[in-house]
Amino acid sequence: MRYAAVLLPIAFVVSACDDMSHQPRYDSYEKSSLFPDGKALQAPPDGTVARDSLALEGALAQRPPMNIALLERGRERFDIFCTPCHDASGSGNGTVPARGFPHPPSFHLARLRDAPSGYFVSVITQGHGVMYSYADRVSPSDRWAIAAYIRALQLGGDAPLATLSDADRRRLSEAGP
Amino acid sequence: MAQVFTASADTRLRAAVLLAFLLVFLAVLFVGGYADSSYGTLTGWVRDQPVPFSHEHHVAGLGIDCRYCHTSVETSARAGLPATHICMSCHSQIWTGAPMLEPVRLSLASNTPLAWNRVSRLPDYVYFNHSIHVARGVPCVTCHGRVDRMPLMSRAVPLQMQFCLDCHRDPGPNLRPAAELTRMDWSDWDRHPEAHKDYGALMVKTHGIDPAKLTQCNICHR
């Protein structure tokens, strides 16, 4: 116990070292000297098959049934990933084209109204023109959800006045020309 | 033989003991004050970054949703630092010659990531998971602050255990509707507490959140 007087202050001083906060392990976005690109988070080698790749391919190949949940999901994903360029109505006047990005075509063009839903899914997957592929950001089932929501936008944008309910028509006339 | 101790020795000993106590007291005061200071917790201090990325411009100016870049926040423990590919989704076409963006273009060309400096870092002994917080309705702004008002990124709240526990002990008032989690301005929500007085308690019940479990050590530490 006679060492306690010496050990206690040492223990106190050492406890100030914060090794627990930076533990000798790799976290996803940390750097690493082990690999030439300096990343701890390495991409899987070419040809790696993900455990769920079959399910993802299946989801991409098969159009899910249209329902309100799909549309809700589509609207949420559309608002995140598409509105910066395509804007909330899908006419292609988003904030990014306003800053000089080439304007995307409006979803209300006859060509895109007539295009099958699979066309939008393939554009999201592979990109088109100056639009990058969104395959890394939008999962296959979400691509179909976005395509479904584009359908709803097209329907909404081109709906004849006669098909609206009285309440909707009143709101439309209140909103002005 | 002369006296070993002078007549004032007692007084000097008392003064020395008093001084020692005073020094220890001041040291404790200093350490405590430092740990809670904005310098100690890095709150409000802008970190140097390879590119002076402005969240204010991209969030408030352009209205881009947090999840456009932080893609894995809903599905994984980490919110996700955007790959250079995501920056280039827009910057392949706009500001293509801006010197400010030179590191981004270099990163894409050389296939090496931009070395961002972490702003909201938690110690390695804390196992925080973004996805569960997002799924239960904790909005981004609660921990990351008004990112839409930060031209350069800084830590908004001291990410100390006290901050986590305040919410884990009583999560209800901090929960918000899932559809609006990336909203930055909740002032109208705060102004009208009567409009959602049951919301928190209801959500706690719906999700089966048990505050007694949330304050157990192994919820965050393993």
CSV table of C-alpha atoms in Angstrom, one decimal:
chain,number,residue,atom,x,y,z
A,1,MET,CA,0.0,0.0,0.0
A,2,ARG,CA,3.0,2.3,0.3
A,3,TYR,CA,3.0,2.5,-3.5
A,4,ALA,CA,-0.5,3.8,-3.6
A,5,ALA,CA,0.7,7.4,-3.1
A,6,VAL,CA,2.8,6.9,-6.3
A,7,LEU,CA,0.4,4.8,-8.3
A,8,LEU,CA,-2.7,6.9,-7.8
A,9,PRO,CA,-1.4,10.0,-9.4
A,10,ILE,CA,0.0,8.0,-12.3
A,11,ALA,CA,-3.4,6.3,-12.7
A,12,PHE,CA,-5.0,9.7,-12.7
A,13,VAL,CA,-2.6,11.1,-15.3
A,14,VAL,CA,-2.9,8.0,-17.6
A,15,SER,CA,-6.7,8.1,-17.5
A,16,ALA,CA,-6.6,11.4,-19.2
A,17,CYS,CA,-5.1,9.6,-22.3
A,18,ASP,CA,-8.1,9.0,-24.6
A,19,ASP,CA,-7.1,5.8,-26.3
A,20,MET,CA,-10.6,4.4,-26.0
A,21,SER,CA,-11.9,7.2,-28.1
A,22,HIS,CA,-9.6,6.3,-31.0
A,23,GLN,CA,-9.4,2.5,-30.8
A,24,PRO,CA,-7.0,0.6,-33.1
A,25,ARG,CA,-9.6,-0.6,-35.5
A,26,TYR,CA,-11.0,0.6,-38.9
A,27,ASP,CA,-14.3,2.3,-39.2
A,28,SER,CA,-16.0,2.6,-42.6
A,29,TYR,CA,-14.8,6.0,-43.7
A,30,GLU,CA,-11.4,6.0,-42.1
A,31,LYS,CA,-8.1,6.1,-43.9
A,32,SER,CA,-5.8,3.1,-44.1
A,33,SER,CA,-2.2,2.7,-45.1
A,34,LEU,CA,-2.8,-0.9,-46.1
A,35,PHE,CA,-4.4,-0.1,-49.5
A,36,PRO,CA,-3.1,2.0,-52.4
A,37,ASP,CA,-6.2,4.2,-52.5
A,38,GLY,CA,-5.8,4.9,-48.8
A,39,LYS,CA,-9.4,3.8,-47.9
A,40,ALA,CA,-10.3,1.4,-45.1
A,41,LEU,CA,-13.6,0.8,-46.8
A,42,GLN,CA,-12.6,-1.3,-49.9
A,43,ALA,CA,-14.9,-2.0,-52.9
A,44,PRO,CA,-15.6,-5.7,-53.3
A,45,PRO,CA,-13.4,-7.3,-56.0
A,46,ASP,CA,-14.7,-7.5,-59.6
A,47,GLY,CA,-17.2,-10.3,-60.1
A,48,THR,CA,-18.4,-10.3,-56.4
A,49,VAL,CA,-22.0,-11.4,-56.2
A,50,ALA,CA,-23.9,-9.8,-53.4
A,51,ARG,CA,-26.0,-12.1,-51.2
A,52,ASP,CA,-29.2,-10.3,-52.2
A,53,SER,CA,-28.3,-9.7,-55.9
A,54,LEU,CA,-30.8,-12.3,-57.1
A,55,ALA,CA,-33.6,-10.6,-55.2
A,56,LEU,CA,-32.5,-7.2,-56.5
A,57,GLU,CA,-32.4,-8.4,-60.1
A,58,GLY,CA,-35.8,-9.9,-59.6
A,59,ALA,CA,-37.1,-6.6,-58.3
A,60,LEU,CA,-35.7,-4.8,-61.3
A,61,ALA,CA,-37.2,-7.2,-63.8
A,62,GLN,CA,-40.7,-7.3,-62.4
A,63,ARG,CA,-42.9,-4.3,-62.2
A,64,PRO,CA,-44.6,-4.2,-58.7
A,65,PRO,CA,-48.4,-3.8,-58.6
A,66,MET,CA,-49.6,-0.2,-58.5
A,67,ASN,CA,-50.9,0.8,-55.1
A,68,ILE,CA,-51.0,3.9,-52.9
A,69,ALA,CA,-48.0,2.7,-50.8
A,70,LEU,CA,-45.9,2.4,-54.0
A,71,LEU,CA,-47.0,6.0,-55.0
A,72,GLU,CA,-46.2,7.4,-51.5
A,73,ARG,CA,-42.7,5.8,-51.6
A,74,GLY,CA,-42.3,7.0,-55.2
A,75,ARG,CA,-43.2,10.6,-54.2
A,76,GLU,CA,-40.7,10.5,-51.3
A,77,ARG,CA,-37.8,9.2,-53.4
A,78,PHE,CA,-38.7,11.5,-56.3
A,79,ASP,CA,-38.6,14.5,-53.9
A,80,ILE,CA,-35.1,13.4,-52.7
A,81,PHE,CA,-33.4,12.4,-55.9
A,82,CYS,CA,-35.3,13.9,-58.9
A,83,THR,CA,-36.7,17.3,-57.9
A,84,PRO,CA,-33.3,19.1,-57.9
A,85,CYS,CA,-33.5,18.9,-61.7
A,86,HIS,CA,-36.9,17.7,-62.7
A,87,ASP,CA,-38.8,19.9,-60.1
A,88,ALA,CA,-41.8,18.8,-58.1
A,89,SER,CA,-44.2,18.8,-61.1
A,90,GLY,CA,-41.8,17.0,-63.4
A,91,SER,CA,-41.6,19.8,-66.0
A,92,GLY,CA,-37.8,20.0,-65.7
A,93,ASN,CA,-37.4,23.4,-64.1
A,94,GLY,CA,-35.6,22.5,-60.9
A,95,THR,CA,-33.1,24.6,-59.0
A,96,VAL,CA,-30.1,22.9,-60.6
A,97,PRO,CA,-31.0,23.6,-64.2
A,98,ALA,CA,-31.7,27.1,-63.1
A,99,ARG,CA,-27.9,27.3,-62.2
A,100,GLY,CA,-26.8,26.1,-65.7
A,101,PHE,CA,-27.3,22.4,-65.8
A,102,PRO,CA,-28.9,21.4,-69.2
A,103,HIS,CA,-32.7,21.3,-68.8
A,104,PRO,CA,-34.1,17.8,-68.7
A,105,PRO,CA,-37.2,17.1,-70.8
A,106,SER,CA,-40.6,17.6,-69.2
A,107,PHE,CA,-42.4,14.4,-68.2
A,108,HIS,CA,-45.5,15.9,-69.8
A,109,LEU,CA,-44.1,15.6,-73.3
A,110,ALA,CA,-46.1,13.2,-75.5
A,111,ARG,CA,-43.0,11.1,-76.0
A,112,LEU,CA,-42.6,10.5,-72.3
A,113,ARG,CA,-46.3,10.1,-71.6
A,114,ASP,CA,-46.3,7.3,-74.1
A,115,ALA,CA,-43.1,5.7,-72.8
A,116,PRO,CA,-43.5,2.5,-70.8
A,117,SER,CA,-42.7,2.7,-67.0
A,118,GLY,CA,-39.8,0.4,-67.7
A,119,TYR,CA,-38.2,3.2,-69.7
A,120,PHE,CA,-38.0,5.4,-66.6
A,121,VAL,CA,-36.6,2.5,-64.6
A,122,SER,CA,-33.9,2.0,-67.2
A,123,VAL,CA,-33.0,5.7,-67.3
A,124,ILE,CA,-32.6,5.7,-63.5
A,125,THR,CA,-30.5,2.6,-63.7
A,126,GLN,CA,-28.2,3.5,-66.6
A,127,GLY,CA,-28.5,7.2,-66.7
A,128,HIS,CA,-29.3,9.1,-69.9
A,129,GLY,CA,-27.4,11.9,-71.7
A,130,VAL,CA,-25.9,14.2,-69.0
A,131,MET,CA,-27.9,12.4,-66.3
A,132,TYR,CA,-25.7,10.1,-64.2
A,133,SER,CA,-26.8,6.6,-63.3
A,134,TYR,CA,-28.7,6.6,-60.0
A,135,ALA,CA,-28.3,2.9,-59.5
A,136,ASP,CA,-26.0,3.5,-56.5
A,137,ARG,CA,-28.6,5.7,-54.8
A,138,VAL,CA,-32.0,4.3,-55.7
A,139,SER,CA,-32.7,0.6,-55.1
A,140,PRO,CA,-34.5,-1.4,-57.8
A,141,SER,CA,-37.9,-1.4,-56.1
A,142,ASP,CA,-37.6,2.4,-55.5
A,143,ARG,CA,-36.9,2.9,-59.2
A,144,TRP,CA,-40.3,1.3,-60.0
A,145,ALA,CA,-41.9,3.4,-57.2
A,146,ILE,CA,-40.5,6.6,-58.8
A,147,ALA,CA,-41.7,5.4,-62.3
A,148,ALA,CA,-45.2,4.9,-60.8
A,149,TYR,CA,-45.1,8.4,-59.3
A,150,ILE,CA,-44.0,9.9,-62.6
A,151,ARG,CA,-47.1,8.2,-64.0
A,152,ALA,CA,-49.2,10.0,-61.3
A,153,LEU,CA,-47.5,13.3,-62.2
A,154,GLN,CA,-48.3,12.9,-65.8
A,155,LEU,CA,-51.9,12.0,-65.1
A,156,GLY,CA,-52.2,15.0,-62.7
A,157,GLY,CA,-50.5,17.4,-65.1
A,158,ASP,CA,-52.7,16.6,-68.1
A,159,ALA,CA,-56.0,15.8,-66.4
A,160,PRO,CA,-59.1,17.4,-68.0
A,161,LEU,CA,-61.0,19.8,-65.8
A,162,ALA,CA,-64.1,17.7,-66.1
A,163,THR,CA,-62.5,14.7,-64.2
A,164,LEU,CA,-61.8,16.8,-61.1
A,165,SER,CA,-64.1,16.7,-58.0
A,166,ASP,CA,-66.0,19.8,-57.1
A,167,ALA,CA,-63.7,20.4,-54.1
A,168,ASP,CA,-60.6,20.1,-56.2
A,169,ARG,CA,-62.0,22.4,-58.9
A,170,ARG,CA,-62.8,25.0,-56.2
A,171,ARG,CA,-59.2,24.8,-54.9
A,172,LEU,CA,-57.9,25.2,-58.4
A,173,SER,CA,-60.0,28.3,-59.1
A,174,GLU,CA,-58.9,29.8,-55.7
A,175,ALA,CA,-55.3,29.3,-56.6
A,176,GLY,CA,-55.8,31.6,-59.6
A,177,PRO,CA,-54.8,31.2,-63.3
B,1,MET,CA,22.6,23.8,18.4
B,2,ALA,CA,20.4,26.3,16.5
B,3,GLN,CA,16.7,25.9,16.2
B,4,VAL,CA,15.7,23.9,13.0
B,5,PHE,CA,12.4,25.7,12.6
B,6,THR,CA,12.1,29.5,12.7
B,7,ALA,CA,9.3,31.1,14.5
B,8,SER,CA,7.3,31.6,11.3
B,9,ALA,CA,7.6,28.0,10.1
B,10,ASP,CA,4.0,27.1,11.2
B,11,THR,CA,2.5,30.0,9.3
B,12,ARG,CA,4.5,29.2,6.2
B,13,LEU,CA,3.4,25.5,6.4
B,14,ARG,CA,-0.3,26.6,6.7
B,15,ALA,CA,0.1,29.0,3.8
B,16,ALA,CA,1.7,26.2,1.7
B,17,VAL,CA,-1.1,23.7,2.5
B,18,LEU,CA,-3.7,26.4,1.7
B,19,LEU,CA,-2.0,27.2,-1.6
B,20,ALA,CA,-1.9,23.5,-2.5
B,21,PHE,CA,-5.6,23.1,-1.9
B,22,LEU,CA,-6.3,26.2,-3.9
B,23,LEU,CA,-4.3,24.9,-6.8
B,24,VAL,CA,-6.0,21.5,-6.8
B,25,PHE,CA,-9.4,23.3,-6.6
B,26,LEU,CA,-8.5,25.6,-9.5
B,27,ALA,CA,-7.2,22.6,-11.6
B,28,VAL,CA,-10.4,20.7,-11.1
B,29,LEU,CA,-12.4,23.9,-12.0
B,30,PHE,CA,-10.3,24.3,-15.1
B,31,VAL,CA,-10.6,20.7,-16.3
B,32,GLY,CA,-14.3,20.8,-15.7
B,33,GLY,CA,-14.7,24.1,-17.5
B,34,TYR,CA,-12.5,23.0,-20.4
B,35,ALA,CA,-14.5,19.7,-20.9
B,36,ASP,CA,-17.7,21.7,-21.1
B,37,SER,CA,-16.4,24.6,-23.2
B,38,SER,CA,-17.1,25.0,-26.8
B,39,TYR,CA,-13.3,24.5,-27.4
B,40,GLY,CA,-13.3,21.2,-25.6
B,41,THR,CA,-16.4,19.9,-27.3
B,42,LEU,CA,-15.5,21.5,-30.7
B,43,THR,CA,-19.0,23.0,-30.8
B,44,GLY,CA,-19.3,25.8,-33.3
B,45,TRP,CA,-15.7,25.4,-34.6
B,46,VAL,CA,-15.4,25.2,-38.3
B,47,ARG,CA,-13.2,22.4,-39.5
B,48,ASP,CA,-10.8,22.8,-42.5
B,49,GLN,CA,-12.0,20.8,-45.4
B,50,PRO,CA,-10.4,19.9,-48.8
B,51,VAL,CA,-13.3,21.7,-50.5
B,52,PRO,CA,-15.1,24.6,-48.8
B,53,PHE,CA,-18.5,22.8,-49.3
B,54,SER,CA,-21.4,25.0,-48.3
B,55,HIS,CA,-24.4,23.1,-46.7
B,56,GLU,CA,-26.2,26.5,-46.6
B,57,HIS,CA,-26.0,26.8,-50.4
B,58,HIS,CA,-27.0,23.2,-51.2
B,59,VAL,CA,-29.7,22.8,-48.5
B,60,ALA,CA,-31.3,26.3,-48.2
B,61,GLY,CA,-30.3,27.7,-51.6
B,62,LEU,CA,-31.0,24.7,-53.8
B,63,GLY,CA,-33.4,22.8,-51.6
B,64,ILE,CA,-31.5,19.5,-52.0
B,65,ASP,CA,-32.7,16.8,-49.5
B,66,CYS,CA,-30.1,15.5,-47.0
B,67,ARG,CA,-30.6,12.0,-48.4
B,68,TYR,CA,-29.5,13.0,-51.9
B,69,CYS,CA,-25.9,12.8,-50.7
B,70,HIS,CA,-26.1,11.0,-47.3
B,71,THR,CA,-27.7,8.0,-49.0
B,72,SER,CA,-27.3,5.3,-46.3
B,73,VAL,CA,-28.8,7.3,-43.4
B,74,GLU,CA,-32.1,5.3,-43.5
B,75,THR,CA,-30.6,1.9,-43.9
B,76,SER,CA,-27.3,1.8,-42.1
B,77,ALA,CA,-25.5,2.9,-39.0
B,78,ARG,CA,-23.7,5.6,-40.9
B,79,ALA,CA,-25.3,8.4,-42.8
B,80,GLY,CA,-22.7,8.0,-45.6
B,81,LEU,CA,-20.2,10.5,-46.9
B,82,PRO,CA,-21.1,11.0,-50.6
B,83,ALA,CA,-18.9,9.4,-53.2
B,84,THR,CA,-17.3,11.8,-55.6
B,85,HIS,CA,-19.7,10.3,-58.2
B,86,ILE,CA,-22.6,12.0,-56.3
B,87,CYS,CA,-20.9,15.4,-56.4
B,88,MET,CA,-20.3,15.0,-60.1
B,89,SER,CA,-24.0,14.2,-60.8
B,90,CYS,CA,-24.3,18.0,-61.0
B,91,HIS,CA,-20.8,19.3,-61.1
B,92,SER,CA,-20.0,17.3,-64.3
B,93,GLN,CA,-22.1,20.1,-65.9
B,94,ILE,CA,-22.1,23.1,-63.6
B,95,TRP,CA,-19.1,25.0,-62.2
B,96,THR,CA,-16.9,22.7,-64.3
B,97,GLY,CA,-14.0,25.1,-64.3
B,98,ALA,CA,-14.3,26.4,-60.8
B,99,PRO,CA,-10.9,26.3,-59.1
B,100,MET,CA,-12.7,25.6,-55.8
B,101,LEU,CA,-13.8,22.2,-57.2
B,102,GLU,CA,-10.4,21.2,-58.5
B,103,PRO,CA,-10.0,18.6,-55.7
B,104,VAL,CA,-13.4,17.0,-56.6
B,105,ARG,CA,-12.4,16.6,-60.3
B,106,LEU,CA,-9.0,15.3,-59.3
B,107,SER,CA,-10.7,12.8,-57.0
B,108,LEU,CA,-12.8,11.5,-59.8
B,109,ALA,CA,-10.0,11.4,-62.3
B,110,SER,CA,-7.6,9.6,-59.9
B,111,ASN,CA,-10.2,7.4,-58.3
B,112,THR,CA,-9.2,8.4,-54.8
B,113,PRO,CA,-11.7,9.7,-52.3
B,114,LEU,CA,-11.8,13.3,-51.0
B,115,ALA,CA,-10.4,13.3,-47.5
B,116,TRP,CA,-13.1,15.1,-45.6
B,117,ASN,CA,-12.5,15.9,-41.9
B,118,ARG,CA,-15.1,14.5,-39.7
B,119,VAL,CA,-17.3,17.1,-38.0
B,120,SER,CA,-19.7,15.1,-35.9
B,121,ARG,CA,-17.4,12.4,-34.6
B,122,LEU,CA,-18.4,10.1,-31.7
B,123,PRO,CA,-15.8,8.2,-29.7
B,124,ASP,CA,-15.1,4.6,-30.8
B,125,TYR,CA,-16.8,3.2,-27.7
B,126,VAL,CA,-20.1,4.7,-28.8
B,127,TYR,CA,-22.1,2.5,-31.2
B,128,PHE,CA,-24.5,5.0,-32.7
B,129,ASN,CA,-26.8,3.9,-35.4
B,130,HIS,CA,-28.4,6.5,-37.8
B,131,SER,CA,-31.0,4.2,-39.3
B,132,ILE,CA,-32.9,3.4,-36.0
B,133,HIS,CA,-33.0,7.1,-35.1
B,134,VAL,CA,-34.3,8.0,-38.5
B,135,ALA,CA,-36.9,5.2,-38.4
B,136,ARG,CA,-38.2,6.3,-35.1
B,137,GLY,CA,-38.5,10.0,-36.1
B,138,VAL,CA,-35.5,11.9,-34.7
B,139,PRO,CA,-35.0,14.7,-37.3
B,140,CYS,CA,-31.5,15.5,-38.6
B,141,VAL,CA,-31.5,19.0,-37.1
B,142,THR,CA,-31.7,17.7,-33.5
B,143,CYS,CA,-28.1,16.5,-33.5
B,144,HIS,CA,-26.6,18.3,-36.5
B,145,GLY,CA,-28.2,21.7,-36.0
B,146,ARG,CA,-29.3,24.2,-38.6
B,147,VAL,CA,-27.1,22.9,-41.4
B,148,ASP,CA,-29.0,25.1,-43.8
B,149,ARG,CA,-27.4,28.1,-42.0
B,150,MET,CA,-23.8,26.7,-42.1
B,151,PRO,CA,-21.8,28.0,-45.0
B,152,LEU,CA,-19.0,25.9,-43.5
B,153,MET,CA,-19.7,22.9,-41.4
B,154,SER,CA,-19.3,23.0,-37.7
B,155,ARG,CA,-20.5,20.8,-34.8
B,156,ALA,CA,-23.9,22.1,-33.5
B,157,VAL,CA,-24.2,20.4,-30.2
B,158,PRO,CA,-21.6,19.1,-27.8
B,159,LEU,CA,-21.9,15.4,-28.5
B,160,GLN,CA,-21.5,14.3,-24.9
B,161,MET,CA,-23.3,11.5,-23.1
B,162,GLN,CA,-25.5,14.1,-21.3
B,163,PHE,CA,-26.9,15.1,-24.7
B,164,CYS,CA,-27.7,11.5,-25.7
B,165,LEU,CA,-29.2,10.7,-22.3
B,166,ASP,CA,-31.5,13.7,-22.1
B,167,CYS,CA,-33.3,12.3,-25.1
B,168,HIS,CA,-33.0,8.6,-24.2
B,169,ARG,CA,-34.6,9.3,-20.8
B,170,ASP,CA,-37.6,11.0,-22.4
B,171,PRO,CA,-37.7,10.4,-26.2
B,172,GLY,CA,-41.3,11.5,-26.8
B,173,PRO,CA,-40.9,15.2,-27.2
B,174,ASN,CA,-38.0,14.8,-29.7
B,175,LEU,CA,-40.0,12.6,-32.2
B,176,ARG,CA,-41.3,14.0,-35.4
B,177,PRO,CA,-43.4,12.7,-38.4
B,178,ALA,CA,-41.3,10.4,-40.5
B,179,ALA,CA,-42.1,12.2,-43.8
B,180,GLU,CA,-40.5,15.4,-42.7
B,181,LEU,CA,-37.3,14.3,-40.9
B,182,THR,CA,-35.0,16.3,-43.1
B,183,ARG,CA,-36.9,19.5,-42.4
B,184,MET,CA,-34.6,22.1,-40.8
B,185,ASP,CA,-37.0,24.7,-39.5
B,186,TRP,CA,-39.4,23.3,-36.8
B,187,SER,CA,-40.3,26.7,-35.2
B,188,ASP,CA,-44.0,26.3,-36.1
B,189,TRP,CA,-44.0,22.9,-34.5
B,190,ASP,CA,-42.4,24.4,-31.3
B,191,ARG,CA,-44.8,27.4,-31.4
B,192,HIS,CA,-48.0,25.2,-31.3
B,193,PRO,CA,-47.4,22.5,-28.7
B,194,GLU,CA,-51.2,22.0,-28.3
B,195,ALA,CA,-51.4,20.8,-32.0
B,196,HIS,CA,-49.3,17.7,-31.2
B,197,LYS,CA,-49.4,17.3,-27.4
B,198,ASP,CA,-50.1,13.5,-27.7
B,199,TYR,CA,-47.8,12.9,-30.6
B,200,GLY,CA,-44.7,12.0,-28.7
B,201,ALA,CA,-46.4,9.7,-26.2
B,202,LEU,CA,-48.3,8.0,-29.1
B,203,MET,CA,-45.2,7.4,-31.1
B,204,VAL,CA,-43.4,6.0,-28.1
B,205,LYS,CA,-46.2,3.6,-27.7
B,206,THR,CA,-46.5,2.7,-31.4
B,207,HIS,CA,-42.8,1.9,-31.7
B,208,GLY,CA,-42.7,0.2,-28.4
B,209,ILE,CA,-39.9,2.5,-27.1
B,210,ASP,CA,-39.0,1.7,-23.5
B,211,PRO,CA,-37.0,4.6,-21.9
B,212,ALA,CA,-35.9,2.1,-19.1
B,213,LYS,CA,-34.1,0.1,-21.8
B,214,LEU,CA,-32.8,3.1,-23.7
B,215,THR,CA,-30.8,4.2,-20.7
B,216,GLN,CA,-29.1,0.8,-20.3
B,217,CYS,CA,-25.3,1.0,-20.9
B,218,ASN,CA,-25.3,-1.7,-23.6
B,219,ILE,CA,-27.7,0.3,-25.8
B,220,CYS,CA,-24.8,2.5,-26.8
B,221,HIS,CA,-21.7,0.8,-25.4
B,222,ARG,CA,-20.7,-2.8,-26.1
